[in-house]
Short mmCIF file of C-alpha atoms in Angstrom, two decimals:
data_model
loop_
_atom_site.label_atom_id
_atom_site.label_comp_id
_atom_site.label_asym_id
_atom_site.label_seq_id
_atom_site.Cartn_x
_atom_site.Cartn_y
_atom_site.Cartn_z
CA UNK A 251 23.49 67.03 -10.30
CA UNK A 252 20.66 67.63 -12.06
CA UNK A 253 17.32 68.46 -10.27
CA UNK A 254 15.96 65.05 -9.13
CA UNK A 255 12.57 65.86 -10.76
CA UNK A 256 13.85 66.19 -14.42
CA UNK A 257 15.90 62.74 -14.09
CA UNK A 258 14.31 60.61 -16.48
CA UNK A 259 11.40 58.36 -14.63
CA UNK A 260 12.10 54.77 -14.44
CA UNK A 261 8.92 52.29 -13.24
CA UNK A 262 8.77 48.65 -12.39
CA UNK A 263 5.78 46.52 -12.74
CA UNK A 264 6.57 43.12 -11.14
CA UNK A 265 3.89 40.74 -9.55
CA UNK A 266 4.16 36.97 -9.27
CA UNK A 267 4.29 34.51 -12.30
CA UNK A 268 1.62 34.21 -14.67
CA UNK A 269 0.10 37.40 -12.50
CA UNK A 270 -0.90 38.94 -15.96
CA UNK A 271 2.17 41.73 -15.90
CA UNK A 272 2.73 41.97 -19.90
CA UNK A 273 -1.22 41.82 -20.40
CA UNK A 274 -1.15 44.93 -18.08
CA UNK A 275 2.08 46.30 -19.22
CA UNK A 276 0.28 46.19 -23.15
CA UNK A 277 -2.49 47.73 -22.37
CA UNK A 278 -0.46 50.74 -20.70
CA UNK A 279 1.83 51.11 -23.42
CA UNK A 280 -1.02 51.85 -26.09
CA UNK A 281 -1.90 54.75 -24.12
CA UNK A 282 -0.70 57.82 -26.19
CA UNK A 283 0.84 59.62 -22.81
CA UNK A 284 2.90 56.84 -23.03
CA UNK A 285 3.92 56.61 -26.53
CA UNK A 286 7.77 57.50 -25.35
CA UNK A 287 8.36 54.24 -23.45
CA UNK A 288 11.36 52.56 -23.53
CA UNK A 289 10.51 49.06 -21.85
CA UNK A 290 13.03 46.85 -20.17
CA UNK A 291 11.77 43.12 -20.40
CA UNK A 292 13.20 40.14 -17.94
CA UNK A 293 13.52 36.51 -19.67
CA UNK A 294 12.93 34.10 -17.96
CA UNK A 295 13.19 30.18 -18.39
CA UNK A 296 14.29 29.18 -21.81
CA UNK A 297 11.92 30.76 -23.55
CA UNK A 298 11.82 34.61 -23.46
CA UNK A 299 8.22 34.61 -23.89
CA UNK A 300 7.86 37.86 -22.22
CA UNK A 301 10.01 39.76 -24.64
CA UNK A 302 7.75 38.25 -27.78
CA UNK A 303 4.70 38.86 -26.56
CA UNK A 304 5.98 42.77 -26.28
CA UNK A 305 8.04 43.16 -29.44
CA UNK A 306 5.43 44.45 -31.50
CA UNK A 307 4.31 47.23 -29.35
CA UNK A 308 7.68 48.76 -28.06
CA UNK A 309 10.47 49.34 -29.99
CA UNK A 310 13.10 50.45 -27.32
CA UNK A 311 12.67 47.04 -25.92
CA UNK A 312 16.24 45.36 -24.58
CA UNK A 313 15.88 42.15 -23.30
CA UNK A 314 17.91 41.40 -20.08
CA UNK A 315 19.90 38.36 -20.59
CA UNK A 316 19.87 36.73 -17.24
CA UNK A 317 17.22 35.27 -15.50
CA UNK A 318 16.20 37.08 -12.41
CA UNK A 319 16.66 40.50 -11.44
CA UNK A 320 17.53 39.72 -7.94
CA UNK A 321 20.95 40.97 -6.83
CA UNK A 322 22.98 38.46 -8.89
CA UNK A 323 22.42 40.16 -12.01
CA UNK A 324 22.24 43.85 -10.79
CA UNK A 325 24.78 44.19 -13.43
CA UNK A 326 22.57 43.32 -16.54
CA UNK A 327 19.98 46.05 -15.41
CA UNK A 328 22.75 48.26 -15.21
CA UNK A 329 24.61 47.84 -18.53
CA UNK A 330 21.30 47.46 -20.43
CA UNK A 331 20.21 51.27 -18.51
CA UNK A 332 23.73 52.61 -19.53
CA UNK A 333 23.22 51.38 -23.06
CA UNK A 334 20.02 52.73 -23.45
CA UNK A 335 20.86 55.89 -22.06
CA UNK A 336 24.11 56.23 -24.92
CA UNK A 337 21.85 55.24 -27.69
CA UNK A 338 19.16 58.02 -26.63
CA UNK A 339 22.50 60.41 -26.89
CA UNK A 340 23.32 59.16 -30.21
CA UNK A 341 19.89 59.83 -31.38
CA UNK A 342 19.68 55.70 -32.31
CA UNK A 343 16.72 54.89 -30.61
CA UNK A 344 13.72 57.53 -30.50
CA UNK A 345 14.05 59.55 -27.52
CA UNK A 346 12.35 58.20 -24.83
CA UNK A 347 11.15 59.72 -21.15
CA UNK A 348 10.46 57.12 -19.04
CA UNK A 349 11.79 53.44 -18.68
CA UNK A 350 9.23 50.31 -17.78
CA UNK A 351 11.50 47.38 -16.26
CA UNK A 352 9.05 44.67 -16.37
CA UNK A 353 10.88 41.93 -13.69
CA UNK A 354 10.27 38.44 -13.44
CA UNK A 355 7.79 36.82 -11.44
CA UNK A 356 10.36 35.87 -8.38
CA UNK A 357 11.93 38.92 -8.75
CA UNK A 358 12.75 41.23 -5.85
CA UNK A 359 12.15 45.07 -6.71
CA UNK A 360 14.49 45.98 -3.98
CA UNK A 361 17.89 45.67 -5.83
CA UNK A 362 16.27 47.78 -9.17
CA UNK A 363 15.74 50.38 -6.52
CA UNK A 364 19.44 49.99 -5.13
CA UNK A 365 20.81 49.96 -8.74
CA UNK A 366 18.90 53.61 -10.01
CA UNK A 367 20.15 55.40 -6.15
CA UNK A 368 23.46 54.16 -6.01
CA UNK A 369 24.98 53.22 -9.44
CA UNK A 370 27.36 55.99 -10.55
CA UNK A 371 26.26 56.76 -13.46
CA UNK A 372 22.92 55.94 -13.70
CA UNK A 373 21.57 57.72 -10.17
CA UNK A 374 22.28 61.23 -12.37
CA UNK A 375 19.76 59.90 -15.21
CA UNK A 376 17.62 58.04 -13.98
CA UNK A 377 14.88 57.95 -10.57
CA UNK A 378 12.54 55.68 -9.65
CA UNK A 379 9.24 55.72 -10.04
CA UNK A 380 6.01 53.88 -9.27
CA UNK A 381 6.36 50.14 -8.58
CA UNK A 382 2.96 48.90 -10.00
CA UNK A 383 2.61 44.96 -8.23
CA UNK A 384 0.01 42.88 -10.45
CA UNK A 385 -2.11 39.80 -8.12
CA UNK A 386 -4.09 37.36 -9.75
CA UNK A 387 -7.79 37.14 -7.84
CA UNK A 388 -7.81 33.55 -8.75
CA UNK A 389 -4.19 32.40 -7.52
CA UNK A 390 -2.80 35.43 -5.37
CA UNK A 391 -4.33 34.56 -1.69
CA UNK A 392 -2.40 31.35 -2.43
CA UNK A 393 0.62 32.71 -3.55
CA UNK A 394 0.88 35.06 -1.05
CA UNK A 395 0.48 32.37 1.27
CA UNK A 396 3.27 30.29 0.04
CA UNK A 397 5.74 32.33 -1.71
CA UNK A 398 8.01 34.63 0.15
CA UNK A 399 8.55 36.57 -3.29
CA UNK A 400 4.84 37.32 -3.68
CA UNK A 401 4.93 39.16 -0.11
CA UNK A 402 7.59 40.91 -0.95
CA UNK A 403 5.91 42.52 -4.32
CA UNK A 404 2.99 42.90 -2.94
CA UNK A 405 4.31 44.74 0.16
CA UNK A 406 6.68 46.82 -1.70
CA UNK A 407 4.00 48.16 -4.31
CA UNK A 408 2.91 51.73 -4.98
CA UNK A 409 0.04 50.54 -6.75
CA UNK A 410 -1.40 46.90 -6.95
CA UNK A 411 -3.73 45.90 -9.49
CA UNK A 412 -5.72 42.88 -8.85
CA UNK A 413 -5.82 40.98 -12.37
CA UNK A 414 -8.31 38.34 -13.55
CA UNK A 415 -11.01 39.05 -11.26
CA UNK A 416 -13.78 38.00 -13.99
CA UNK A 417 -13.00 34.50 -13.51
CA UNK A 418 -13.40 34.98 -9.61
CA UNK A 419 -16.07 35.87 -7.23
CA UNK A 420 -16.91 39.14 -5.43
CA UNK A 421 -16.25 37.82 -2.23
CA UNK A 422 -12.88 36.36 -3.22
CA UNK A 423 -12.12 39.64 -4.88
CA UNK A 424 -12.89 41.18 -1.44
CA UNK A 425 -10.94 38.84 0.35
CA UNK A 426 -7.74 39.37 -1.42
CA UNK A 427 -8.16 43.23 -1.11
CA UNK A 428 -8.53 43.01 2.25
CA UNK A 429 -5.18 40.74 2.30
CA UNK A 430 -3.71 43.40 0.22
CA UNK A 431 -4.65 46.16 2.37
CA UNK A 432 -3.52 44.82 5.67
CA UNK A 433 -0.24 43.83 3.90
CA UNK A 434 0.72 46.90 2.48
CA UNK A 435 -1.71 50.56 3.33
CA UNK A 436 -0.47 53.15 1.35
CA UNK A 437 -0.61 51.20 -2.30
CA UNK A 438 -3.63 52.48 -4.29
CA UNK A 439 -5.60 48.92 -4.85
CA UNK A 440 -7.36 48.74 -8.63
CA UNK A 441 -8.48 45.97 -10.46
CA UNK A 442 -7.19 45.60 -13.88
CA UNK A 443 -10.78 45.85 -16.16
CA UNK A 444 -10.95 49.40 -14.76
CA UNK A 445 -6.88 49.78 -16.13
CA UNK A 446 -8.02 51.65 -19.26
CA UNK A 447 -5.76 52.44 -22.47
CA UNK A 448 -5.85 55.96 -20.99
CA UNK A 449 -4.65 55.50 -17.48
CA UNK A 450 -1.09 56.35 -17.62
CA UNK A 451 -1.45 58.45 -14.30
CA UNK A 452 -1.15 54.45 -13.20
CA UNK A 453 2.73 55.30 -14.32
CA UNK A 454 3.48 58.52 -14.03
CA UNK A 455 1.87 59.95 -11.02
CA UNK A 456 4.67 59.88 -8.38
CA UNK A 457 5.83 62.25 -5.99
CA UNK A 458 8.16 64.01 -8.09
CA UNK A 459 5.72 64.15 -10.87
CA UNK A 460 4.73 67.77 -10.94
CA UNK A 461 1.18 67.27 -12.07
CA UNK A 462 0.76 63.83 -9.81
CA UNK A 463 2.46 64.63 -6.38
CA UNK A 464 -0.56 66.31 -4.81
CA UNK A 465 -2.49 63.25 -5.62
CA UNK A 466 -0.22 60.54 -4.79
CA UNK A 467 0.34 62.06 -0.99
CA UNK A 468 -3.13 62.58 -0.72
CA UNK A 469 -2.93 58.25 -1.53
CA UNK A 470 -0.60 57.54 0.68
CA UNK A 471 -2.01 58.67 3.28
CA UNK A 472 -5.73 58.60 3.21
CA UNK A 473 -5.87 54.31 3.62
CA UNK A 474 -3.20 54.64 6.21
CA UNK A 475 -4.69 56.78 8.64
CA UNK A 476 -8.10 55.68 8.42
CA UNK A 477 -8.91 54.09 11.70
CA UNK A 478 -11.19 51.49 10.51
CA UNK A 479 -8.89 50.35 8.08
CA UNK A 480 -7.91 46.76 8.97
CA UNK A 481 -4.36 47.23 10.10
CA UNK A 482 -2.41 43.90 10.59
CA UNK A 483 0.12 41.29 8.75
CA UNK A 484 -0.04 39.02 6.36
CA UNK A 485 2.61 35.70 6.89
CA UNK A 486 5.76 38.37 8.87
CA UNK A 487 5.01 41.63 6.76
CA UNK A 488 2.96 44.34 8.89
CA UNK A 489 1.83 47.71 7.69
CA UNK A 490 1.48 50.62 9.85
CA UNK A 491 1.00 53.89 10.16
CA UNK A 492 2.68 56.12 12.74
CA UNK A 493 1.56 59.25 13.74
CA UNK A 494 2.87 62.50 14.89
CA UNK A 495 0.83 65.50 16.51
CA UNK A 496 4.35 67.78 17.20
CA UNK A 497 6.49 69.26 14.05
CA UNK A 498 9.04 66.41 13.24
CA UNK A 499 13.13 68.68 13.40
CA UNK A 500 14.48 67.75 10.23
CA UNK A 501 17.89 67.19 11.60
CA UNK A 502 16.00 65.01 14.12
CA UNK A 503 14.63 62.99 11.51
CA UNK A 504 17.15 63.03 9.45
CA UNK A 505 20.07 61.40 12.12
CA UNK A 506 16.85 59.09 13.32
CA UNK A 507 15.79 57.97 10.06
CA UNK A 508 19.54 57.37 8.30
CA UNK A 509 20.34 55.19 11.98
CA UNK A 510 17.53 53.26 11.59
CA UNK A 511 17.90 52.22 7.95
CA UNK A 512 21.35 51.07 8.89
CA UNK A 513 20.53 48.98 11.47
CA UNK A 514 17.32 47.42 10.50
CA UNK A 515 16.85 48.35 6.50
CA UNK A 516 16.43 44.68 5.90
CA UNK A 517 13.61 44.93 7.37
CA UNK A 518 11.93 47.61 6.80
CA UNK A 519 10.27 47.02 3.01
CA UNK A 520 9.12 50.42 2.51
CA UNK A 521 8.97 53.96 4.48
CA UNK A 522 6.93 56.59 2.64
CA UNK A 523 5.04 59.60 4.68
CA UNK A 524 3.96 63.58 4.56
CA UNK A 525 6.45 65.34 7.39
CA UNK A 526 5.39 68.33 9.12
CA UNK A 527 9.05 69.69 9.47
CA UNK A 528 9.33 72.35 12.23
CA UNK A 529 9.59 76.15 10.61
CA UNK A 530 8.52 75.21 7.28
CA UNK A 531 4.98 75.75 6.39
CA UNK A 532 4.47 73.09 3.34
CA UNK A 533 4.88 69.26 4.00
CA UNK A 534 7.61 67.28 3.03
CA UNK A 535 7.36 63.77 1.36
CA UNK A 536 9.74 60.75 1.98
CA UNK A 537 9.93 58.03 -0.05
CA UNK A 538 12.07 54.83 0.98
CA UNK A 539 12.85 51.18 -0.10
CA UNK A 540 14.65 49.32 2.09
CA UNK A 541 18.16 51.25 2.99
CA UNK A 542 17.27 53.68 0.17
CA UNK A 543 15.83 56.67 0.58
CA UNK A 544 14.78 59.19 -2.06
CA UNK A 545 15.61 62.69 -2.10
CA UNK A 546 12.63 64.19 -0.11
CA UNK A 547 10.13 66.29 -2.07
CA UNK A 548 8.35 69.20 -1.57
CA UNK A 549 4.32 69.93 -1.97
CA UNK A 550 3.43 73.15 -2.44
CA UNK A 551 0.41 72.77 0.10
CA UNK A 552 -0.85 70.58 2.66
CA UNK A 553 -3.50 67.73 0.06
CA UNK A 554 -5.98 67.95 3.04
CA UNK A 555 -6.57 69.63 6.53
CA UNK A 556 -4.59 67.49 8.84
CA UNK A 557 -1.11 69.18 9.27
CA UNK A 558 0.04 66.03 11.06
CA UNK A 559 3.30 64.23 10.36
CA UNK A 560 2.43 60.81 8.94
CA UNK A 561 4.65 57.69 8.08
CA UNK A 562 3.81 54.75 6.51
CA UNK A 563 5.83 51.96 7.54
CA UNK A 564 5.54 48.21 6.03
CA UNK A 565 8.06 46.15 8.27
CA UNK A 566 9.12 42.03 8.91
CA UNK A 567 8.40 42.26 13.04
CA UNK A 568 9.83 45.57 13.98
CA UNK A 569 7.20 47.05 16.46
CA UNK A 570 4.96 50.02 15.62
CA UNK A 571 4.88 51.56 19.42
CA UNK A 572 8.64 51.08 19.69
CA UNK A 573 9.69 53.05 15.93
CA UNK A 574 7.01 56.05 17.66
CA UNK A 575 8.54 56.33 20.93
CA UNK A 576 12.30 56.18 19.23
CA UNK A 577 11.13 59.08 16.84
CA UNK A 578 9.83 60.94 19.90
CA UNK A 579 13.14 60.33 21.62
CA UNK A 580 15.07 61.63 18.85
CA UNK A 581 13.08 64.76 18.13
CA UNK A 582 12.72 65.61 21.51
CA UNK A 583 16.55 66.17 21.85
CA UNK A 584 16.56 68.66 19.73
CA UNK A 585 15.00 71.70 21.64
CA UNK A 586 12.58 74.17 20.47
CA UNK A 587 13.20 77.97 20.85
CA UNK A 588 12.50 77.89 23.82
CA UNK A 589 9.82 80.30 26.28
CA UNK A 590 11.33 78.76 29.48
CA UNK A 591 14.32 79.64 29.11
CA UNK A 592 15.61 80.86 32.76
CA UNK A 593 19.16 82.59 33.66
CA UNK A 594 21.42 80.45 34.59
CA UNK A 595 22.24 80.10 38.28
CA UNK A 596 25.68 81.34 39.84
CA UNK A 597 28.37 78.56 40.01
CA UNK A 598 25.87 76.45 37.07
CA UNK A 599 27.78 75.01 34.52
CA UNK A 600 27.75 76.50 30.74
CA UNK A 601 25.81 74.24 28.52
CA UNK A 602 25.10 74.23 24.81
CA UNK A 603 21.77 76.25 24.22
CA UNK A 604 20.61 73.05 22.62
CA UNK A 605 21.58 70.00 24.05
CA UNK A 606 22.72 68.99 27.25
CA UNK B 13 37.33 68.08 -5.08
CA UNK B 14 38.32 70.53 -2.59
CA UNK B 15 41.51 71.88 -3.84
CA UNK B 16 42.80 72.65 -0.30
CA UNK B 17 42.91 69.34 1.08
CA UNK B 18 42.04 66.78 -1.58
CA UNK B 19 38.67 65.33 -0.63
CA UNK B 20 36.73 63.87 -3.28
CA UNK B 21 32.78 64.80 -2.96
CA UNK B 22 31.09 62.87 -1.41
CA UNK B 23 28.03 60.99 -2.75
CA UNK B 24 25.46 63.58 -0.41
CA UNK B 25 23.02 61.88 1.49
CA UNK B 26 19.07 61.97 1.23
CA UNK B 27 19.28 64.41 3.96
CA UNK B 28 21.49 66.90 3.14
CA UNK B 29 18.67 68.28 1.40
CA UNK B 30 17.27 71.48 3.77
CA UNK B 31 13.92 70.94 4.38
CA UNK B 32 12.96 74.15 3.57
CA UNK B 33 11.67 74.80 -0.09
CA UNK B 34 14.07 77.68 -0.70
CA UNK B 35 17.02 75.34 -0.51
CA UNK B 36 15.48 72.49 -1.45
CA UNK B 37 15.59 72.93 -5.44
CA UNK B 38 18.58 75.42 -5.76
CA UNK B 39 20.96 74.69 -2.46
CA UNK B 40 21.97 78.39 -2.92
CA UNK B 41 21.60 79.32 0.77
CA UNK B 42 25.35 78.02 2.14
CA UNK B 43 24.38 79.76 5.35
CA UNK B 44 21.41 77.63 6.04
CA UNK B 45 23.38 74.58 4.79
CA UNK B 46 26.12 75.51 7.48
CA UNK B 47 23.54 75.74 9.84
CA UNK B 48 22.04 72.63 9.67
CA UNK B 49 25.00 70.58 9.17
CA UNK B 50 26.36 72.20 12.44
CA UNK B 51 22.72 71.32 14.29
CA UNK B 52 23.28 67.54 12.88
CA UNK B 53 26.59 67.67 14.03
CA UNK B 54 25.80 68.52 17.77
CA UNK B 55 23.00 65.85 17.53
CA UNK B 56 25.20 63.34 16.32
CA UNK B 57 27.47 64.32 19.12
CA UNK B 58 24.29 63.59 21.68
CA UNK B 59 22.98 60.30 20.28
CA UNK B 60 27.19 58.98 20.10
CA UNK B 61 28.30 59.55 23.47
CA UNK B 62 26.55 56.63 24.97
CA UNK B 63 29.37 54.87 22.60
CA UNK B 64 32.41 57.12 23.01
CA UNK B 65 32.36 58.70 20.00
CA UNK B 66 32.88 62.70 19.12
CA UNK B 67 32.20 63.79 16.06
CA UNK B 68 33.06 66.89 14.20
CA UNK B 69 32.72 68.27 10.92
CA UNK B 70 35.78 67.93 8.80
CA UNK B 71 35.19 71.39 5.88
CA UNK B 72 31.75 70.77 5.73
CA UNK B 73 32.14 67.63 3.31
CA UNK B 74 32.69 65.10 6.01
CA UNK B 75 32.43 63.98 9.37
CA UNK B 76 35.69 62.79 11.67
CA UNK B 77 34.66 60.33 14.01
CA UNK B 78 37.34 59.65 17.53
CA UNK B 79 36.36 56.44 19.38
CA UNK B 80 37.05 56.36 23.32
CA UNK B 81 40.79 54.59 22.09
CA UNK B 82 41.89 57.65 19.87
CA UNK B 83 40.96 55.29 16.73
CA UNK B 84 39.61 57.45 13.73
CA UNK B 85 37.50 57.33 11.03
CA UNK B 86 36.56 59.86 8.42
CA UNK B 87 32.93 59.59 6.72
CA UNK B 88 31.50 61.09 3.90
CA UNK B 89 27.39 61.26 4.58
CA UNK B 90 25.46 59.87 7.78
CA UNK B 91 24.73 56.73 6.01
CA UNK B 92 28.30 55.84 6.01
CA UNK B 93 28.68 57.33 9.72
CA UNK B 94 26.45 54.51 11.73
CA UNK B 95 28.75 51.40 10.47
CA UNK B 96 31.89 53.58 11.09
CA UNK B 97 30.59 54.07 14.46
CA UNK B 98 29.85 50.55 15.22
CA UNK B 99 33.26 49.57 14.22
CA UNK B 100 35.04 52.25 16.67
CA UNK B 101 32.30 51.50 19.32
CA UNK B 102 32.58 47.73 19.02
CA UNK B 103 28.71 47.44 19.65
CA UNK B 104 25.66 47.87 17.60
CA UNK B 105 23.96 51.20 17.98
CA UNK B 106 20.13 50.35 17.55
CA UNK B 107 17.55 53.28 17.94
CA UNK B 108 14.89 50.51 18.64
CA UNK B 109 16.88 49.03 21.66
CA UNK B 110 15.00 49.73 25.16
CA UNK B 111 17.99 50.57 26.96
CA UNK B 112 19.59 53.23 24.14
CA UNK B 113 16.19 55.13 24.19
CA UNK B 114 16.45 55.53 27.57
CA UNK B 115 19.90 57.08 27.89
CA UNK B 116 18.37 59.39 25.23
CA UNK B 117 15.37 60.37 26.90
CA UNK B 118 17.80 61.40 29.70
CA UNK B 119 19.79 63.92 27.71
CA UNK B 120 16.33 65.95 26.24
#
């Protein structure tokens, strides 16, 4: 398989209806770091308005045919990715390096995720990417009061960019940042007027991203750890940070982290973090959606002094002190060469130099 | 496929990747891989016996899981181990439940 860093980049901007997504999306698109675009569009409703108000500015456009990109139609993302992917082979459409799924505004991101990690073919093409949430200052507090969906965006985001906040007032604007925050506290928050034609790092910084990795750790995790930051949930969704003093065993976290995916995935929306793995020097970055975890990259340095191990969790009621004493649990059965190590008694039992 | 005994690869797992940088790109270091798949296996081993289930490493491609009835199963990453185990264990196995942790934090 080919190194996950050179798979080609796939990003989803989602966000609730009438959020301003294709306004965003248009902008992007004219920046010339993004000139080799192809751009997935959803339809929805009768009228594929989406798709027309696009066609003129991306020409590797395919238009998925069904409605939603929930897990119904995890099909139609997938045959329209395969078919992209032969016509870049066949030289029919102008070769493209990164993909833009633009979903509908009740659509789930989750199952896009699913479909790029576990689809056959596509998992050795393509990787995901940012997922770039839109929230209207005017409507979002609203929708995020009323609409499961606009949680779920919101909460899974990498980046959220708060649209149409000329038409409301600073302290709204502050309001629904604050919402935003609480709800989700690794996603970079930005409001759309400072989106400029040249912001494609919006897109393409990610952790695999060569030139953007540094960066988007040091993201992650600067919100999340800051004490003052207000910490909290929004409707069931809580956001949290856990953090570990001791050198996380990968084994450890790897056994830990793969058990609790399977039993409570569902509910955990995202799991992203900076590991300090015992006996390596440099961090390690993990990057989850739901029961899908990324192939852990690598920084080359620690982005700032703290050589702590920190996770970001965002979660639907799974408690912060009970995930940190689990991980404890877990790591702490694997031992550390030990400096106690004593000889063992006469008539002791043999036991496995690690665990007992 | 291993020729010897006609296992298809498996799919790999997020974290079969070493967590050290030398292996991380290449995966060129088979003695390190060996290594830490035996480490995971003894782990598994630790956090399973609450439920009655050995595990051992079948060539290095899979894991063979033994329930307390002699009932088998054979996995091909952890991700497919847990509902495997839950199956030959008849209970959930929940590294959030009170009581689990606490068996654990017996055995460090």
């Amino acid at each position: 398989m080919a190194d996950y860093s050179e798979l080609t980049p796939v990003n989803i901007i989602t966000g609730f209806l009438g959020s301003g997504k294709t306004t965003l999306l248009q902008r992007l698109l004219r920046s010339p770091d993004l000139a080799d675009v192809a751009v997935l569009v959803n339809e929805f409703g009768e009228v594929g308005l989406d798709h027309h108000l696009l066609q003129g500015v991306a020409e590797n456009t395919v238009l998925l045919g069904n409605g939603c990109l929930c897990c119904a139609v995890r099909g139609d993302l997938q045959r329209a990715l395969r078919e992209l992917l032969s016509r870049r082979t066949r030289g029919e459409v102008p070769h493209f390096r990164r993909v833009v799924i633009e979903t509908s505004g009740l659509a789930d991101p989750s199952p896009i995720a699913y479909t790029l990690l576990s689809e056959a073919v596509l998992r050795h093409h393509f990787r995901l990417s940012g997922i770039v949430t839109t929230v209207d200052a005017v409507n979002g507090a609203g929708q995020l009061e009323r609409f499961r969906e606009s949680v779920k965006q919101a909460s899974m985001a990498d980046r959220l960019v708060m649209t149409k906040t000329d038409l409301a007032d600073e302290s709204a604007i502050a309001t629904l940042r604050q919402r935003l925050r609480r709800l989700n506290v690794s996603a970079e928050i930005l409001q759309a007027r400072d989106v400029g034609e040249d912001f494609a790092q919006l897109l393409t910084d990610d952790i695999y991203d060569a030139a953007g990795k540094s960066r988007e750790a040091r993201g992650w995790i600067a919100e999340a750890v800051d004490e003052d930051a207000p910490h909290g949930h929004t409707a069931d969704v809580q956001s949290f940070a856990v953090i570990f003093d001791e050198p996380l065993d990968w084994t450890a976290f790897g056994v830990w982290a793969s058990m609790l995916l399977h039993r409570h995935g569902a509910d955990i929306l995202r799991l992203k973090g900076i590991l300090n793995v015992a006996g390596v020097p440099t961090p390690v970055l993990i990057n989850g959606v739901q029961h899908i975890v990324h192939p852990p990259s690598h920084l080359d340095e620690w982005p700032d002094a703290d050589r702590r191990s920190r996770l970001v969790f965002i979660v639907r009621g799974l408690q912060r002190a009970r995930i940190e004493q689990s991980l404890a649990v877990f790591n702490g059965l694997v031992n550390k060469p030990s400096t106690t190590a004593r000889p063992r008694e006469a008539g002791e039992p043999l036991r496995s130099p690690s665990y007992r | 496929m291993c020729a010897l005994c006609g296992v298809l690869g498996g799919k790999g797992h997020w974290s079969d990747s070493a967590a050290s940088p030398a292996v991380f790109a290449s995966r060129t270091e088979p003695q390190t891989r060996g290594r830490e798949r035996q480490a995971r296996t003894r782990l598994l081993n630790a956090v399973l016996k609450s439920h009655g289930i050995v595990v051992k490493d079948w060539s290095g491609s899979s894991y063979l899981l033994t329930g307390r009835t002699g009932r088998t199963a054979i996995v091909d990453t952890i991700a497919d181990l847990w509902p495997a185990a839950e199956r030959l264990a008849g209970r959930a196995i929940d590294p959030l439940d009170e009581h689990y942790l606490a068996t654990l934090a017996k055995l460090s």
